[in-house]
Amino acid sequence: MNNNILIFIPTYNEAENVKIIYQLLKSIELPEKFDILFLDDNSPDGTGHIISEITVIDPTVFYIPRTGKLGIGSAHQAGISWAYEHHYQTLITMDCDLTHSPEYIIRFYNEGQKSNVVIGSRYLQKDSLQTWNLYRRMLTNLGHFLTKNLLNMPYDASGAFRLYRLDLINPGIFKLIQSKSYSFFFESLLILDLNKMSIKEIPIKLPKRTYGNSKMNLNDAWTSFYFLFKMFNKKQFFRKTMIYDL
């Protein structure tokens, strides 16, 4: 753990993808060396076992095993806490399903030299979601519409492909986040925005999954939308009471 950059990847039933994403990450060249942290929610398909094997051969790869499926939001909170505890300056978060291409990471890194937060946006290019089915596009577009109109945030707030400059963000900001599910992404960006963190979007294209299935179901989607309305009602409270300085 001598590097300043950590790439965090939560997993659940990604046995077919985890070695591929690892190999793709090891092929990219950044100006600084980086470590990789996987967190697995006790996948029944053996994802955790594969990650354990990788950690044996590569000392830059770390692994947090959990006892069950505890939620994507709680996974990201655990990854962020681990990064702070181990004194990383920059944290990059991404999915393991190969829809977040590691080739974008160099762009994230470059933009991160000028911003506190960098987001991979699916809305800066018209054809970014063309490979997705109609159901997934409708849910994603509805979430983006509600985020813009309820929370007054123009960003792609539901995506997990992000960079955080932890050396510029007070860890207390992340402790304000309550969501343990997919609404973590909306809530975290709202709180970062209200705390005057500079946020930069870069365009990304998301290909269709090659292996495995999406983990987000209809209940997850409606829970996230419900949480959006709750955040709308609490926004003024956030604005008045939840501001942290570094």
Short mmCIF file of C-alpha atoms in Angstrom, two decimals:
data_model
loop_
_atom_site.label_atom_id
_atom_site.label_comp_id
_atom_site.label_asym_id
_atom_site.label_seq_id
_atom_site.Cartn_x
_atom_site.Cartn_y
_atom_site.Cartn_z
CA MET A 1 0.00 0.00 0.00
CA ASN A 2 2.65 2.47 -1.06
CA ASN A 3 0.66 3.96 -3.93
CA ASN A 4 -1.51 7.10 -3.89
CA ILE A 5 -4.29 5.81 -6.17
CA LEU A 6 -6.81 3.11 -5.32
CA ILE A 7 -9.26 1.56 -7.78
CA PHE A 8 -12.27 0.12 -5.96
CA ILE A 9 -14.53 -2.55 -7.48
CA PRO A 10 -17.46 -4.09 -5.58
CA THR A 11 -18.61 -7.49 -6.83
CA TYR A 12 -21.51 -9.91 -6.61
CA ASN A 13 -21.64 -12.94 -8.91
CA GLU A 14 -18.96 -11.63 -11.27
CA ALA A 15 -16.89 -14.82 -11.59
CA GLU A 16 -16.81 -14.52 -15.38
CA ASN A 17 -15.71 -10.89 -15.32
CA VAL A 18 -13.36 -10.41 -12.39
CA LYS A 19 -10.20 -11.80 -14.03
CA ILE A 20 -10.94 -9.88 -17.21
CA ILE A 21 -11.35 -6.54 -15.43
CA TYR A 22 -8.19 -7.23 -13.43
CA GLN A 23 -6.18 -7.92 -16.60
CA LEU A 24 -7.58 -4.83 -18.32
CA LEU A 25 -6.65 -2.65 -15.34
CA LYS A 26 -3.11 -4.01 -15.25
CA SER A 27 -2.71 -3.07 -18.91
CA ILE A 28 -3.40 0.66 -18.44
CA GLU A 29 -0.57 3.12 -17.86
CA LEU A 30 -1.06 6.00 -15.44
CA PRO A 31 1.56 8.58 -14.42
CA GLU A 32 1.34 7.06 -10.92
CA LYS A 33 1.14 3.45 -9.78
CA PHE A 34 -2.14 2.24 -8.33
CA ASP A 35 -3.61 -0.46 -6.10
CA ILE A 36 -6.87 -2.36 -6.62
CA LEU A 37 -9.44 -3.18 -3.94
CA PHE A 38 -12.20 -5.72 -4.53
CA LEU A 39 -15.14 -6.12 -2.14
CA ASP A 40 -17.36 -9.17 -2.54
CA ASP A 41 -20.73 -9.79 -0.87
CA ASN A 42 -20.29 -13.57 -0.50
CA SER A 43 -21.07 -14.36 -4.14
CA PRO A 44 -22.38 -17.92 -4.54
CA ASP A 45 -20.65 -18.24 -7.93
CA GLY A 46 -17.15 -18.20 -6.42
CA THR A 47 -16.16 -14.63 -7.27
CA GLY A 48 -14.52 -14.21 -3.87
CA HIS A 49 -12.35 -17.30 -4.37
CA ILE A 50 -11.07 -15.93 -7.68
CA ILE A 51 -10.24 -12.59 -6.05
CA SER A 52 -8.37 -14.38 -3.26
CA GLU A 53 -6.27 -16.19 -5.86
CA ILE A 54 -5.39 -12.87 -7.51
CA THR A 55 -4.26 -11.35 -4.20
CA VAL A 56 -1.79 -14.23 -3.74
CA ILE A 57 0.05 -13.42 -6.97
CA ASP A 58 -0.29 -9.62 -6.95
CA PRO A 59 0.58 -7.59 -3.81
CA THR A 60 -1.15 -4.50 -5.24
CA VAL A 61 -4.56 -6.20 -5.08
CA PHE A 62 -6.59 -6.24 -1.86
CA TYR A 63 -9.84 -7.95 -0.92
CA ILE A 64 -12.67 -7.27 1.53
CA PRO A 65 -14.98 -10.31 1.91
CA ARG A 66 -18.42 -9.71 3.42
CA THR A 67 -20.89 -12.19 4.85
CA GLY A 68 -23.82 -11.44 2.54
CA LYS A 69 -25.43 -9.11 0.06
CA LEU A 70 -25.46 -5.90 2.11
CA GLY A 71 -26.19 -3.36 -0.63
CA ILE A 72 -24.21 -1.53 -3.28
CA GLY A 73 -24.30 1.72 -1.32
CA SER A 74 -22.85 0.11 1.79
CA ALA A 75 -20.18 -1.51 -0.40
CA HIS A 76 -19.09 1.89 -1.71
CA GLN A 77 -19.14 3.35 1.80
CA ALA A 78 -16.88 0.50 2.95
CA GLY A 79 -14.52 1.07 0.03
CA ILE A 80 -14.31 4.80 0.69
CA SER A 81 -13.65 4.23 4.41
CA TRP A 82 -10.94 1.69 3.60
CA ALA A 83 -9.27 4.14 1.22
CA TYR A 84 -9.22 6.89 3.85
CA GLU A 85 -7.92 4.50 6.51
CA HIS A 86 -5.04 3.51 4.25
CA HIS A 87 -4.23 7.10 3.28
CA TYR A 88 -4.92 7.03 -0.45
CA GLN A 89 -5.09 10.43 -2.11
CA THR A 90 -7.28 9.41 -5.05
CA LEU A 91 -10.06 6.83 -5.24
CA ILE A 92 -11.55 5.57 -8.50
CA THR A 93 -14.74 3.49 -8.29
CA MET A 94 -16.12 1.33 -11.08
CA ASP A 95 -18.30 -1.70 -11.79
CA CYS A 96 -16.95 -5.17 -12.47
CA ASP A 97 -19.36 -6.02 -15.30
CA LEU A 98 -17.09 -4.58 -18.05
CA THR A 99 -19.50 -1.72 -18.83
CA HIS A 100 -16.98 0.69 -17.29
CA SER A 101 -14.01 0.55 -19.61
CA PRO A 102 -10.59 0.99 -17.93
CA GLU A 103 -9.47 2.95 -20.99
CA TYR A 104 -11.29 5.98 -19.53
CA ILE A 105 -9.24 5.96 -16.33
CA ILE A 106 -6.39 8.03 -17.76
CA ARG A 107 -8.95 10.74 -18.60
CA PHE A 108 -10.36 10.49 -15.09
CA TYR A 109 -6.86 10.88 -13.69
CA ASN A 110 -6.09 13.95 -15.82
CA GLU A 111 -9.37 15.67 -14.94
CA GLY A 112 -8.81 14.79 -11.30
CA GLN A 113 -5.80 17.08 -11.24
CA LYS A 114 -8.24 19.99 -11.59
CA SER A 115 -11.38 18.76 -9.80
CA ASN A 116 -12.47 17.21 -6.51
CA VAL A 117 -14.82 14.72 -8.16
CA VAL A 118 -14.90 13.31 -11.71
CA ILE A 119 -17.96 11.47 -13.04
CA GLY A 120 -18.34 9.29 -16.09
CA SER A 121 -21.47 10.67 -17.77
CA ARG A 122 -23.81 8.73 -20.04
CA TYR A 123 -25.53 11.93 -21.18
CA LEU A 124 -22.76 13.91 -22.85
CA GLN A 125 -22.94 11.67 -25.93
CA LYS A 126 -26.30 10.84 -27.52
CA ASP A 127 -25.45 7.24 -28.35
CA SER A 128 -23.93 6.31 -24.99
CA LEU A 129 -26.79 3.99 -23.98
CA GLN A 130 -27.80 2.63 -27.38
CA THR A 131 -26.69 -0.92 -26.59
CA TRP A 132 -28.91 -1.07 -23.47
CA ASN A 133 -32.42 -2.49 -23.61
CA LEU A 134 -35.43 -0.18 -23.49
CA TYR A 135 -36.23 -1.03 -19.85
CA ARG A 136 -32.73 -0.09 -18.59
CA ARG A 137 -32.69 3.10 -20.67
CA MET A 138 -36.09 4.17 -19.34
CA LEU A 139 -35.08 3.65 -15.69
CA THR A 140 -31.77 5.45 -16.17
CA ASN A 141 -33.33 8.36 -18.03
CA LEU A 142 -36.09 8.70 -15.42
CA GLY A 143 -33.49 8.82 -12.66
CA HIS A 144 -31.55 11.50 -14.53
CA PHE A 145 -34.71 13.55 -15.12
CA LEU A 146 -35.67 13.42 -11.42
CA THR A 147 -32.15 14.28 -10.30
CA LYS A 148 -32.08 17.35 -12.52
CA ASN A 149 -35.55 18.57 -11.59
CA LEU A 150 -35.82 17.62 -7.91
CA LEU A 151 -32.25 18.17 -6.76
CA ASN A 152 -31.19 20.75 -9.34
CA MET A 153 -28.10 18.72 -10.24
CA PRO A 154 -27.22 18.56 -13.93
CA TYR A 155 -24.85 15.62 -13.47
CA ASP A 156 -25.23 11.94 -14.26
CA ALA A 157 -25.81 11.16 -10.59
CA SER A 158 -26.66 7.46 -10.71
CA GLY A 159 -23.42 6.10 -12.15
CA ALA A 160 -20.67 4.37 -10.17
CA PHE A 161 -17.76 5.26 -12.47
CA ARG A 162 -16.20 8.09 -10.48
CA LEU A 163 -12.99 9.58 -9.16
CA TYR A 164 -12.76 11.19 -5.72
CA ARG A 165 -9.83 13.31 -4.62
CA LEU A 166 -9.79 12.09 -1.04
CA ASP A 167 -6.92 14.42 -0.16
CA LEU A 168 -9.26 17.34 -0.95
CA ILE A 169 -12.52 15.96 0.49
CA ASN A 170 -13.16 15.90 4.23
CA PRO A 171 -14.06 12.32 5.24
CA GLY A 172 -16.89 13.73 7.35
CA ILE A 173 -18.78 14.51 4.15
CA PHE A 174 -19.11 10.82 3.28
CA LYS A 175 -20.25 10.00 6.83
CA LEU A 176 -23.39 12.05 6.15
CA ILE A 177 -24.57 9.51 3.56
CA GLN A 178 -27.36 7.28 4.85
CA SER A 179 -28.28 5.15 1.85
CA LYS A 180 -27.07 1.55 1.66
CA SER A 181 -28.57 0.85 -1.77
CA TYR A 182 -28.41 2.33 -5.28
CA SER A 183 -29.61 5.70 -4.00
CA PHE A 184 -26.13 6.08 -2.49
CA PHE A 185 -25.02 7.52 -5.82
CA PHE A 186 -27.68 10.27 -5.83
CA GLU A 187 -27.19 11.10 -2.17
CA SER A 188 -23.40 11.16 -2.24
CA LEU A 189 -23.30 13.51 -5.21
CA LEU A 190 -25.89 15.82 -3.68
CA ILE A 191 -23.91 16.11 -0.45
CA LEU A 192 -20.63 16.62 -2.33
CA ASP A 193 -22.29 19.30 -4.47
CA LEU A 194 -23.75 21.11 -1.45
CA ASN A 195 -20.32 21.05 0.15
CA LYS A 196 -18.98 23.00 -2.84
CA MET A 197 -16.84 20.19 -4.20
CA SER A 198 -15.83 20.86 -7.80
CA ILE A 199 -17.43 18.21 -10.02
CA LYS A 200 -16.36 17.45 -13.59
CA GLU A 201 -18.14 15.14 -16.03
CA ILE A 202 -16.47 13.28 -18.86
CA PRO A 203 -18.37 11.44 -21.62
CA ILE A 204 -18.37 7.65 -21.54
CA LYS A 205 -20.08 4.95 -23.57
CA LEU A 206 -21.53 1.96 -21.77
CA PRO A 207 -21.56 -1.29 -23.74
CA LYS A 208 -24.01 -4.08 -23.04
CA ARG A 209 -23.01 -6.67 -20.46
CA THR A 210 -21.14 -9.63 -21.96
CA TYR A 211 -21.35 -12.01 -19.00
CA GLY A 212 -23.74 -12.23 -16.07
CA ASN A 213 -26.87 -10.24 -15.29
CA SER A 214 -27.60 -6.77 -13.98
CA LYS A 215 -27.94 -6.68 -10.19
CA MET A 216 -30.49 -3.84 -10.21
CA ASN A 217 -34.11 -4.98 -10.09
CA LEU A 218 -37.38 -3.06 -10.21
CA ASN A 219 -37.58 -2.84 -6.42
CA ASP A 220 -34.09 -1.27 -6.32
CA ALA A 221 -35.16 1.29 -8.91
CA TRP A 222 -38.34 2.34 -7.10
CA THR A 223 -36.53 2.47 -3.76
CA SER A 224 -34.00 4.82 -5.34
CA PHE A 225 -36.73 7.05 -6.79
CA TYR A 226 -38.48 7.16 -3.41
CA PHE A 227 -35.20 8.19 -1.80
CA LEU A 228 -34.84 10.96 -4.39
CA PHE A 229 -38.11 12.49 -3.22
CA LYS A 230 -36.96 12.21 0.40
CA MET A 231 -33.74 14.02 -0.50
CA PHE A 232 -35.76 16.74 -2.23
CA ASN A 233 -37.64 17.36 1.02
CA LYS A 234 -34.42 17.40 3.05
CA LYS A 235 -32.35 19.46 0.64
CA GLN A 236 -32.72 22.74 2.51
CA PHE A 237 -31.75 20.97 5.73
CA PHE A 238 -28.63 19.63 4.03
CA ARG A 239 -27.82 23.08 2.72
CA LYS A 240 -28.03 24.71 6.16
CA THR A 241 -26.39 22.13 8.40
CA MET A 242 -24.15 19.72 6.53
CA ILE A 243 -21.21 21.73 5.25
CA TYR A 244 -17.70 20.57 6.05
CA ASP A 245 -14.33 22.22 5.48
CA LEU A 246 -11.22 20.18 4.78
#
